[in-house]
Amino acid sequence: MIDLYYWPTPNGHKITLFLEEAGLDYRIVPVDISAGDQFKPDFLAIAPNNRMPAIVDHAPTDKGAPISVFESGAILLYLAEKTGRFIPSDLRGRTSVTEWLFWQMGGLGPMAGQNHHFSQYAPEKIPYAIERYVKETNRLYGVLDRRLAANAKTGSAFVGGADYSIADMAIYPWIVPHQRQSQDLADFPHLKRWFEAVAARPATIAAYARAEPYSSRPAVTEEGKKILFGQTARRAG
């Protein structure tokens, strides 16, 4: 059994995508980030950065005590190594997948996140900030589209190569809100093809269905904005 500390955000969806694809037994522990659940001591004990997702694996491969993992990219790598799935075993294939996993972690996620913040949540609409992050999101979509176009020429349908991998799982949830990011998938035909293929996977459908009990609640309330966007070292501790 794996405990998944989760809220239906792009980073949370990454982990349900893997767990559904792998058929692992897991239990969702909701972490309502708009209510401040991420600051509860029990959660901070496993996620010191006070960010979900996090997991506790009660059956690690070393057969020792339960192990906790925080940060979505680290969780995906941990689960891939635990199961031996969704990451290539050969050097070049593994390198390709990890490159694109870290591309998402260091580029697409943070930039699209700032896009969301300044266009959707900021109390003051700052044209420069909105334009800056919409354009950078657009640039990153172009990078991904070109990667998928190059792969298609060699018969590879996915970001990391021929097979579906943790790179695809990391990237897909950040493309789902493309309209909120002021992006048109029609401008990126190879990305659009890939996006539709991942969306149609049974595990993707199942993963997003797991989010439904929590998705009906407001993603960010006015009080939640004070919690999410007003954190300091004192608040986080």
Coordinates of C-alpha atoms in Angstrom, one line a residue:
M1 CA 0.0 0.0 0.0
I2 CA 1.2 3.5 -0.9
D3 CA -0.2 6.5 0.8
L4 CA -0.5 9.4 -1.6
Y5 CA -0.7 12.9 -0.1
Y6 CA -2.6 14.6 -2.9
W7 CA -4.6 17.5 -4.2
P8 CA -5.9 17.8 -7.8
T9 CA -3.2 20.0 -9.2
P10 CA -0.8 19.2 -12.1
N11 CA 1.8 18.0 -9.7
G12 CA -0.7 15.8 -7.9
H13 CA -2.0 14.3 -11.2
K14 CA 1.5 13.2 -12.1
I15 CA 1.5 10.6 -9.4
T16 CA -2.0 9.3 -9.9
L17 CA -1.1 8.8 -13.6
F18 CA 1.8 6.6 -12.6
L19 CA -0.1 4.7 -9.9
E20 CA -3.0 3.9 -12.2
E21 CA -0.7 2.9 -15.1
A22 CA 1.3 0.6 -12.8
G23 CA -1.8 -0.8 -11.1
L24 CA -0.3 -0.2 -7.6
D25 CA -2.5 -0.3 -4.5
Y26 CA -2.7 3.2 -3.1
R27 CA -4.8 5.4 -0.8
I28 CA -5.3 9.1 -1.3
V29 CA -4.8 11.3 1.7
P30 CA -6.2 14.7 0.8
V31 CA -4.0 17.8 1.4
D32 CA -6.3 20.8 0.9
I33 CA -3.7 23.4 0.0
S34 CA -6.2 26.2 0.1
A35 CA -7.1 25.3 3.7
G36 CA -3.5 25.1 4.9
D37 CA -3.3 21.3 5.3
Q38 CA 0.3 21.4 4.0
F39 CA 1.4 23.0 7.2
K40 CA 0.1 20.3 9.5
P41 CA 3.0 18.7 11.5
D42 CA 2.2 15.1 10.3
F43 CA 2.5 16.3 6.7
L44 CA 5.6 18.4 7.2
A45 CA 7.3 15.3 8.7
I46 CA 7.3 13.7 5.2
A47 CA 7.2 16.8 3.0
P48 CA 9.5 19.5 4.6
N49 CA 9.0 21.9 1.7
N50 CA 5.2 22.0 2.7
R51 CA 4.2 21.1 -0.8
M52 CA 2.2 18.1 -2.0
P53 CA 2.4 15.5 -3.5
A54 CA 4.3 13.2 -1.2
I55 CA 4.1 9.5 -0.7
V56 CA 4.7 6.9 2.0
D57 CA 5.6 3.5 0.6
H58 CA 4.7 0.8 3.2
A59 CA 6.5 -1.9 1.2
P60 CA 9.8 -0.5 0.0
T61 CA 12.0 -2.8 -2.1
D62 CA 14.6 -3.0 0.7
K63 CA 11.9 -4.6 2.9
G64 CA 12.7 -2.1 5.6
A65 CA 10.5 0.5 7.4
P66 CA 8.1 2.6 5.4
I67 CA 9.8 5.3 3.3
S68 CA 8.5 8.7 2.5
V69 CA 9.3 10.7 -0.7
F70 CA 8.5 14.3 -1.5
E71 CA 8.8 16.3 -4.7
S72 CA 6.8 15.0 -7.7
G73 CA 9.8 14.3 -9.9
A74 CA 11.6 12.4 -7.2
I75 CA 8.4 10.4 -6.6
L76 CA 8.1 9.5 -10.2
L77 CA 11.7 8.3 -10.3
Y78 CA 11.2 6.4 -7.1
L79 CA 8.2 4.6 -8.4
A80 CA 9.8 3.9 -11.7
E81 CA 12.7 2.3 -10.0
K82 CA 10.5 0.4 -7.5
T83 CA 8.5 -1.2 -10.3
G84 CA 11.0 -1.3 -13.1
R85 CA 8.5 0.4 -15.4
F86 CA 8.1 3.6 -17.4
I87 CA 11.8 4.3 -17.5
P88 CA 14.3 2.6 -19.9
S89 CA 17.0 0.4 -18.5
D90 CA 19.5 1.3 -21.1
L91 CA 21.8 4.3 -20.6
R92 CA 20.7 6.4 -23.6
G93 CA 17.0 5.7 -23.1
R94 CA 17.1 6.5 -19.4
T95 CA 19.1 9.7 -20.0
S96 CA 16.5 10.9 -22.5
V97 CA 13.6 10.3 -20.2
T98 CA 15.3 11.9 -17.2
E99 CA 16.3 14.9 -19.3
W100 CA 12.7 15.6 -20.2
L101 CA 11.5 14.9 -16.7
F102 CA 13.8 17.6 -15.4
W103 CA 12.9 19.8 -18.3
Q104 CA 9.3 19.7 -16.9
M105 CA 10.4 20.2 -13.3
G106 CA 12.8 23.1 -14.0
G107 CA 11.0 24.7 -17.0
L108 CA 7.5 23.9 -18.0
G109 CA 6.1 23.6 -14.5
P110 CA 7.5 26.7 -12.9
M111 CA 6.9 28.9 -16.0
A112 CA 3.3 27.7 -16.5
G113 CA 2.8 28.1 -12.8
Q114 CA 3.8 31.7 -13.0
N115 CA 1.6 32.1 -16.0
H116 CA -1.4 30.8 -13.9
H117 CA -0.4 33.0 -11.0
F118 CA -0.2 36.4 -12.8
S119 CA -3.1 35.7 -15.2
Q120 CA -5.5 34.0 -12.8
Y121 CA -4.7 34.8 -9.2
A122 CA -2.7 38.0 -8.8
P123 CA -4.7 40.8 -7.2
E124 CA -3.3 43.2 -9.6
K125 CA -3.1 42.4 -13.3
I126 CA 0.5 43.3 -14.4
P127 CA 0.6 43.3 -18.2
Y128 CA 4.4 42.8 -18.3
A129 CA 4.3 39.8 -16.0
I130 CA 1.4 38.2 -17.9
E131 CA 3.0 38.7 -21.2
R132 CA 6.4 37.5 -20.0
Y133 CA 5.0 34.1 -18.7
V134 CA 2.5 33.6 -21.5
K135 CA 5.4 34.0 -24.0
E136 CA 7.7 31.7 -22.1
T137 CA 5.0 29.1 -21.8
N138 CA 4.5 29.4 -25.6
R139 CA 8.3 29.0 -26.2
L140 CA 8.3 25.8 -24.0
Y141 CA 5.3 24.4 -25.9
G142 CA 7.4 25.0 -29.1
V143 CA 10.3 23.1 -27.6
L144 CA 8.1 20.2 -26.8
D145 CA 6.4 20.3 -30.2
R146 CA 9.8 20.1 -32.0
R147 CA 10.9 17.3 -29.8
L148 CA 7.8 15.3 -30.6
A149 CA 8.1 16.1 -34.3
A150 CA 11.7 14.8 -34.3
N151 CA 10.7 11.6 -32.5
A152 CA 7.9 11.0 -34.9
K153 CA 10.4 10.8 -37.8
T154 CA 12.0 7.9 -36.1
G155 CA 8.7 6.2 -35.2
S156 CA 8.7 7.3 -31.5
A157 CA 5.4 8.5 -30.3
F158 CA 6.4 9.8 -26.8
V159 CA 8.6 12.5 -25.3
G160 CA 11.4 10.3 -24.0
G161 CA 11.4 7.9 -27.0
A162 CA 9.4 5.0 -28.3
D163 CA 7.6 4.1 -25.0
Y164 CA 5.4 5.9 -22.6
S165 CA 7.4 7.0 -19.6
I166 CA 7.5 9.2 -16.5
A167 CA 8.5 12.1 -18.7
D168 CA 5.1 12.0 -20.4
M169 CA 3.4 11.6 -17.0
A170 CA 5.2 14.7 -15.7
I171 CA 4.5 16.9 -18.7
Y172 CA 0.9 16.0 -19.6
P173 CA -0.9 17.5 -16.5
W174 CA 0.8 20.8 -17.2
I175 CA -0.6 20.9 -20.7
V176 CA -4.2 20.1 -19.6
P177 CA -4.8 23.7 -18.6
H178 CA -3.5 25.0 -21.9
Q179 CA -6.4 27.4 -22.4
R180 CA -5.8 29.0 -19.0
Q181 CA -2.2 29.4 -20.2
S182 CA -3.4 31.3 -23.3
Q183 CA -2.1 28.6 -25.6
D184 CA -3.8 27.1 -28.6
L185 CA -2.8 23.4 -29.3
A186 CA -3.7 23.9 -32.9
D187 CA -0.4 25.9 -33.1
F188 CA 1.5 22.8 -32.1
P189 CA 0.3 19.8 -34.2
H190 CA 2.8 17.3 -32.8
L191 CA 2.1 18.3 -29.2
K192 CA -1.7 18.1 -30.0
R193 CA -1.4 14.6 -31.3
W194 CA 0.6 13.4 -28.3
F195 CA -1.7 15.2 -25.9
E196 CA -4.8 13.5 -27.3
A197 CA -3.1 10.1 -27.3
V198 CA -2.2 10.4 -23.6
A199 CA -5.6 11.8 -22.7
A200 CA -7.2 8.7 -24.2
R201 CA -5.2 6.2 -22.2
P202 CA -7.4 4.3 -19.7
A203 CA -5.0 5.0 -16.9
T204 CA -5.2 8.7 -17.6
I205 CA -9.0 8.6 -17.5
A206 CA -8.9 6.7 -14.3
A207 CA -6.3 9.0 -12.7
Y208 CA -8.4 12.1 -13.4
A209 CA -11.6 10.3 -12.2
R210 CA -9.8 9.9 -8.8
A211 CA -9.6 13.7 -8.6
E212 CA -13.3 14.2 -9.0
P213 CA -14.2 14.1 -5.3
Y214 CA -11.8 17.0 -4.7
S215 CA -12.1 18.9 -7.9
S216 CA -15.6 20.2 -7.1
R217 CA -14.1 22.3 -4.3
P218 CA -12.6 25.7 -5.2
A219 CA -9.0 25.3 -6.2
V220 CA -8.0 28.5 -4.5
T221 CA -10.2 30.5 -2.2
E222 CA -9.6 34.1 -1.2
E223 CA -8.4 32.9 2.2
G224 CA -6.4 30.3 0.4
K225 CA -4.6 32.9 -1.6
K226 CA -3.3 34.4 1.7
I227 CA -2.0 31.0 2.6
L228 CA -0.5 30.0 -0.8
F229 CA 0.9 33.3 -1.9
G230 CA 1.9 34.9 1.4
Q231 CA 4.3 32.2 2.8
T232 CA 7.5 33.2 4.4
A233 CA 10.1 31.1 6.3
R234 CA 8.2 31.8 9.5
R235 CA 4.9 30.7 8.0
A236 CA 6.4 27.5 6.5
G237 CA 7.9 26.5 9.8

